[in-house]
């Protein structure tokens, strides 16, 4: 037989062995040996096959041949051959082994002279183990147990077989070890372990190989309350015992015995109809269930698994009988019983907890009770279980080794989206039913009102309630957040949100307990990764509740009570359901980090910046919030500033006071985990008013970043009058005839002002590229190219489309007026450069509230700012991809815009003269 054929034959034998066809494997191994008597692999495989069949004498003979062949193969010619008689040779080999205990060739030489020397064989086995030659070590230990069967050799052989995951061989070996020492609790425990691993590997084959079905078990009796395990049911015996039952009674009994449940009326009638269909029979029905009914197959597999595990359960129980303080056996018994015998598992853990407590092992005893809690809730969804534990609705285990460290992406969010149901009420318009619900729940409407209150005086009361005799804390108030005017159409913007300042100065947010009115504080902040930034602060009072703050203006939005699944809104229109579902999903997805975070009392205050992908809100709400802290000289109280990718103007340049505290995160999804891992209390500081000095800071920081060549271009533009800025917008909310309209306005004005220059404003770039940046810049440039084709080529034009945002600010400083859509495009020309101009928009967004935001959010705002009246605007149907009417496009006669622009230019010209 050539070597290639031998390899094929050996592979075939191994395959037969794996499939359980041991007789076939033996036949092939013998054929290989017949053609290749020196093949040790064939002898070893033959020994394994005989051992599994229980033919131990044959197995020993095969292993002996394998050992002899190994000895021959491993024999190496020594540097100096022993001379003299046999005894002297033995001495020389022994001496060499003493000098180098890992010199395997010397062992094999010595064994040629003393083939049955157990001491040498044991030393060889130990040397092989040290060199990780486990297979060969197993062969040597098999020889040792053949020469001198003893528990020590069986124990060591068993450990090696476990290392190689040879579970079946290990089962035989540990059973032999028990025969030598039936009082060894350790051998029973180890046997239980190898049986457990063998069962888990393949319970179905274990059920067959170890003839579990033939073990004594309870036979089926009609209507008996104690049923045999599903895996022990015999269809013919069941059919014979129930043959006297009518179809209706038989169907009920089938469901009770085979599916272990009652059936609905519809199921009952359907089953009866099936039974009475010509050609059908009860036997056919049972066969159909076994082969095609998923519910039965699931029960059957569970039954097989547990019955196979019963073998390991018996071993653990015996180990405990022999040594009740062998705690590992208790733990493993409880774990295995929890697969199918929950009450028995609980009893085991109760008993173990008492044993541990008696020994003074209190922490371990507590862990046992936590395992019981886990077992009791195992039937519940793991996501919901973790959420309730994080909110003290059920006990939180000290260790959560049962839970996965990670969950499949999106699965947690999908679960809470499908299963969560909330009761929502608005504190501004409570119904009688709402008031009754709050009363029964023990929640005070007065306390809820107090939670949403916002004033510096209230915050100082809160803070000083925790001072315990220390000097009173007064929040910084060098500069007030209150403006000289009030937002009329959106009064929510008038709230200074002093809770933000409390977090910066003390590291805590404060609130009254909704039940008792007791003042509480929290430093646990959980960030929401939605488009509108939200932070949920977790309070622990009479019960857990979350105060949720956010939106672009950062106000208190609502409180949420996990126990009641109740949301009490503070009058704002936000989708609280989605916010809470994301809160649940984030906390459960990162449950381990959340638990560690909640367990750490002290946290450092950090601000979050760049959370909205809109340049206008970045300036109007976020940079203004930081500037308020700066004015009050408390900006440096922040430990760090976490900056998301939407950093439109470099915060380190604007606020050099905290340049070394800035941490730029790769995406908004990183914020939640960054807060947990660094143990931060996060706040998004906000304002709604742009101070002159802040605008100056931004302008100066932008100019410093511009190249000399670009600044020279800006100086060149200053030579013209008037310098007009036209805003181009293409993705939504745009003037549909902007190409012709802008071109006509320019051409008409050029006839009266031949020295005019035009700056085209559009989508710009930041230092961290945004995902939509490239496509929108290309769209803007395509519109610009069409406009340039329509205007005289001698008109001086400049563009900030595709420029850096800091270049846009520098160029905006030289314009005389703008014509621009009502959008974030006005940020540079209006709020920073503070120029007059004309604003156009759809009627949907061009309402009083948005006009108020635009015109009154800037200190010393330039005048005039003219809004094109709604009667001149024609709203367009929204494109299919637009899901909000607030994003629809519009049209307007260019002459209306031209007339307003001309008035402004003429007034500027008069002042200039």
XYZ file of C-alpha atoms in Angstrom, residues 30 37 203 404 417 479 610 692 868 912:
10
model
C -6.722 -3.707 10.582
C 2.723 -3.240 10.269
C -26.823 15.448 23.674
C -23.705 38.462 27.574
C -39.581 49.486 20.315
C -23.183 88.291 33.693
C -21.123 69.850 18.402
C -21.001 91.055 20.388
C -40.332 88.708 2.215
C -21.599 106.215 2.594
